[in-house]
Amino acid sequence: MAKCKNYHEAAIEGANDGIFHGDHIHPTVMLWTSLDEEKIKKLVEKVSEFDADYAKDLEDMLKEYNVEVEDVAIPFPFSFESEEEFEMAEKLLKDVSDITEAKAYSFIVEAMSIDDEEDTVPSIFTECKEGEIYLTLFDWEYNRVDEEEYNSSDEDIQSFRLSIFN
């Protein structure tokens, strides 16, 4: 359980460096992965089927990590023009999760405000393969305003869940 909470806290820290921009968010999914050289090769091949430029950037980024001793968060931009694009991206995430034996994913996106249903706020949702789920809501100054742990059947979080581990 502590490991899952660590992924969530790392996503919160990482989102502050380039994903949150004060008045908007770049929706992103971070896959928390366990890698080795063979998995990296398969990962880059799979991503290149969808976006060769991003696959090259990913390959370069992964060279900066000691993948033999640390889990690596792989970021995937997550904004789409159509339901078909969304479904393709979700399938890619599932494939990458299978290749890398992902431990968790964090979804960084705007969510409905708990104070005003007409407004959105930054949020980070983390689901771990073992079933733990965390959701943190922020204000636009990046202060935590709500944070909870959920179970997978809770109705409040279904719209955040991706079909990665099933």
Short mmCIF file of C-alpha atoms in Angstrom, two decimals:
data_model
loop_
_atom_site.label_atom_id
_atom_site.label_comp_id
_atom_site.label_asym_id
_atom_site.label_seq_id
_atom_site.Cartn_x
_atom_site.Cartn_y
_atom_site.Cartn_z
CA MET A 1 0.00 0.00 0.00
CA ALA A 2 2.78 2.44 0.82
CA LYS A 3 4.28 1.92 -2.63
CA CYS A 4 1.03 2.97 -4.31
CA LYS A 5 0.79 6.11 -2.17
CA ASN A 6 4.42 6.85 -3.14
CA TYR A 7 3.49 6.69 -6.83
CA HIS A 8 0.63 9.09 -6.18
CA GLU A 9 2.85 11.54 -4.28
CA ALA A 10 5.51 11.34 -7.00
CA ALA A 11 2.84 12.14 -9.62
CA ILE A 12 1.79 15.17 -7.57
CA GLU A 13 5.37 16.37 -7.40
CA GLY A 14 6.01 15.66 -11.08
CA ALA A 15 2.82 17.35 -12.26
CA ASN A 16 4.00 20.61 -10.78
CA ASP A 17 6.97 20.50 -13.17
CA GLY A 18 5.40 21.11 -16.56
CA ILE A 19 1.86 19.71 -16.51
CA PHE A 20 0.07 22.26 -14.32
CA HIS A 21 0.26 25.78 -15.74
CA GLY A 22 -1.73 27.89 -13.28
CA ASP A 23 -4.83 28.20 -15.46
CA HIS A 24 -4.82 24.91 -17.41
CA ILE A 25 -3.49 21.37 -17.43
CA HIS A 26 -1.93 19.24 -20.12
CA PRO A 27 -3.86 15.97 -19.55
CA THR A 28 -1.31 13.24 -19.02
CA VAL A 29 -1.19 9.61 -18.00
CA MET A 30 1.95 8.44 -16.24
CA LEU A 31 2.55 4.68 -16.27
CA TRP A 32 4.66 3.53 -13.32
CA THR A 33 6.82 0.80 -14.84
CA SER A 34 9.52 -1.73 -14.14
CA LEU A 35 11.97 -1.80 -17.03
CA ASP A 36 14.99 -3.58 -18.41
CA GLU A 37 16.69 -3.30 -21.79
CA GLU A 38 14.40 -5.86 -23.45
CA LYS A 39 11.24 -4.14 -22.18
CA ILE A 40 12.55 -0.76 -23.35
CA LYS A 41 13.11 -2.16 -26.83
CA LYS A 42 9.56 -3.57 -26.97
CA LEU A 43 8.14 -0.37 -25.49
CA VAL A 44 9.81 1.86 -28.08
CA GLU A 45 8.66 -0.46 -30.90
CA LYS A 46 5.06 -0.38 -29.66
CA VAL A 47 4.98 3.42 -29.20
CA SER A 48 6.59 3.96 -32.62
CA GLU A 49 3.57 2.23 -34.21
CA PHE A 50 1.55 5.27 -33.05
CA ASP A 51 4.10 8.10 -32.94
CA ALA A 52 7.68 7.62 -34.12
CA ASP A 53 8.84 11.02 -32.84
CA TYR A 54 7.51 10.38 -29.35
CA ALA A 55 9.06 6.90 -29.36
CA LYS A 56 12.47 8.45 -30.06
CA ASP A 57 11.96 11.04 -27.30
CA LEU A 58 10.93 8.26 -24.93
CA GLU A 59 13.99 6.20 -25.81
CA ASP A 60 16.23 9.22 -25.12
CA MET A 61 14.43 9.97 -21.83
CA LEU A 62 14.81 6.39 -20.59
CA LYS A 63 18.58 6.52 -21.08
CA GLU A 64 18.67 8.97 -18.16
CA TYR A 65 17.36 6.36 -15.68
CA ASN A 66 18.98 3.41 -14.00
CA VAL A 67 16.09 1.14 -14.98
CA GLU A 68 17.61 -1.87 -13.24
CA VAL A 69 17.04 -0.34 -9.78
CA GLU A 70 14.21 2.18 -10.03
CA ASP A 71 10.64 2.27 -11.27
CA VAL A 72 10.17 4.78 -14.08
CA ALA A 73 7.15 6.98 -14.77
CA ILE A 74 6.48 7.07 -18.51
CA PRO A 75 4.35 10.10 -19.46
CA PHE A 76 1.74 9.92 -22.22
CA PRO A 77 -0.12 13.05 -23.36
CA PHE A 78 -3.83 12.30 -23.07
CA SER A 79 -5.98 14.72 -25.09
CA PHE A 80 -8.11 13.61 -28.05
CA GLU A 81 -10.29 14.87 -30.86
CA SER A 82 -12.54 11.80 -31.02
CA GLU A 83 -13.72 8.71 -29.17
CA GLU A 84 -11.76 6.60 -31.69
CA GLU A 85 -8.50 8.39 -30.77
CA PHE A 86 -9.27 7.86 -27.08
CA GLU A 87 -9.88 4.13 -27.60
CA MET A 88 -6.63 3.76 -29.57
CA ALA A 89 -4.69 5.56 -26.84
CA GLU A 90 -6.26 3.44 -24.11
CA LYS A 91 -5.29 0.30 -26.04
CA LEU A 92 -1.73 1.61 -26.40
CA LEU A 93 -1.58 2.23 -22.64
CA LYS A 94 -2.83 -1.31 -21.97
CA ASP A 95 -0.24 -2.76 -24.37
CA VAL A 96 2.55 -0.67 -22.82
CA SER A 97 1.36 -1.69 -19.35
CA ASP A 98 1.58 -5.35 -20.34
CA ILE A 99 5.04 -4.93 -21.89
CA THR A 100 6.46 -3.00 -18.94
CA GLU A 101 4.59 -4.84 -16.18
CA ALA A 102 3.25 -1.48 -14.99
CA LYS A 103 2.58 -1.21 -11.29
CA ALA A 104 0.22 1.79 -11.46
CA TYR A 105 -0.93 4.72 -13.53
CA SER A 106 -1.58 8.32 -12.59
CA PHE A 107 -4.07 10.36 -14.58
CA ILE A 108 -3.52 14.11 -14.41
CA VAL A 109 -6.61 15.93 -15.64
CA GLU A 110 -9.18 18.59 -14.78
CA ALA A 111 -12.05 17.35 -12.59
CA MET A 112 -15.33 18.83 -11.47
CA SER A 113 -14.88 21.12 -8.48
CA ILE A 114 -16.41 19.95 -5.20
CA ASP A 115 -17.45 23.56 -4.49
CA ASP A 116 -18.94 24.48 -7.87
CA GLU A 117 -20.15 21.87 -10.36
CA GLU A 118 -19.78 24.44 -13.16
CA ASP A 119 -16.04 24.75 -12.51
CA THR A 120 -13.09 22.41 -12.98
CA VAL A 121 -9.97 21.99 -10.88
CA PRO A 122 -6.66 20.17 -11.33
CA SER A 123 -6.68 16.56 -10.14
CA ILE A 124 -4.43 13.56 -9.91
CA PHE A 125 -5.93 10.08 -9.90
CA THR A 126 -3.69 7.08 -9.23
CA GLU A 127 -4.76 3.45 -9.57
CA CYS A 128 -2.40 0.65 -8.66
CA LYS A 129 -2.51 -2.83 -10.09
CA GLU A 130 -3.20 -4.27 -6.62
CA GLY A 131 -6.37 -2.15 -6.41
CA GLU A 132 -5.48 0.89 -4.31
CA ILE A 133 -6.87 4.15 -5.69
CA TYR A 134 -6.08 7.74 -4.69
CA LEU A 135 -7.60 11.01 -5.89
CA THR A 136 -6.33 14.46 -5.00
CA LEU A 137 -8.03 17.69 -6.06
CA PHE A 138 -6.21 21.03 -6.13
CA ASP A 139 -7.08 24.67 -6.51
CA TRP A 140 -5.44 26.60 -9.36
CA GLU A 141 -2.63 27.73 -7.02
CA TYR A 142 -1.81 24.02 -6.63
CA ASN A 143 -2.94 23.73 -3.02
CA ARG A 144 -4.55 20.43 -2.07
CA VAL A 145 -8.27 20.90 -1.41
CA ASP A 146 -9.43 17.29 -1.17
CA GLU A 147 -7.66 13.95 -0.97
CA GLU A 148 -9.13 10.49 -0.51
CA GLU A 149 -8.44 6.82 -0.95
CA TYR A 150 -11.14 4.88 -2.84
CA ASN A 151 -12.04 1.33 -3.70
CA SER A 152 -12.55 0.31 -7.31
CA SER A 153 -16.33 0.06 -7.04
CA ASP A 154 -16.85 3.63 -5.78
CA GLU A 155 -19.10 5.52 -8.22
CA ASP A 156 -17.29 8.85 -7.64
CA ILE A 157 -14.13 7.71 -9.43
CA GLN A 158 -15.42 5.61 -12.32
CA SER A 159 -14.95 8.40 -14.86
CA PHE A 160 -11.23 8.56 -13.99
CA ARG A 161 -10.53 4.85 -14.39
CA LEU A 162 -8.85 3.59 -17.55
CA SER A 163 -8.98 0.02 -18.89
CA ILE A 164 -5.32 -0.64 -18.31
CA PHE A 165 -5.27 -3.45 -15.75
CA ASN A 166 -8.24 -5.48 -16.98
#
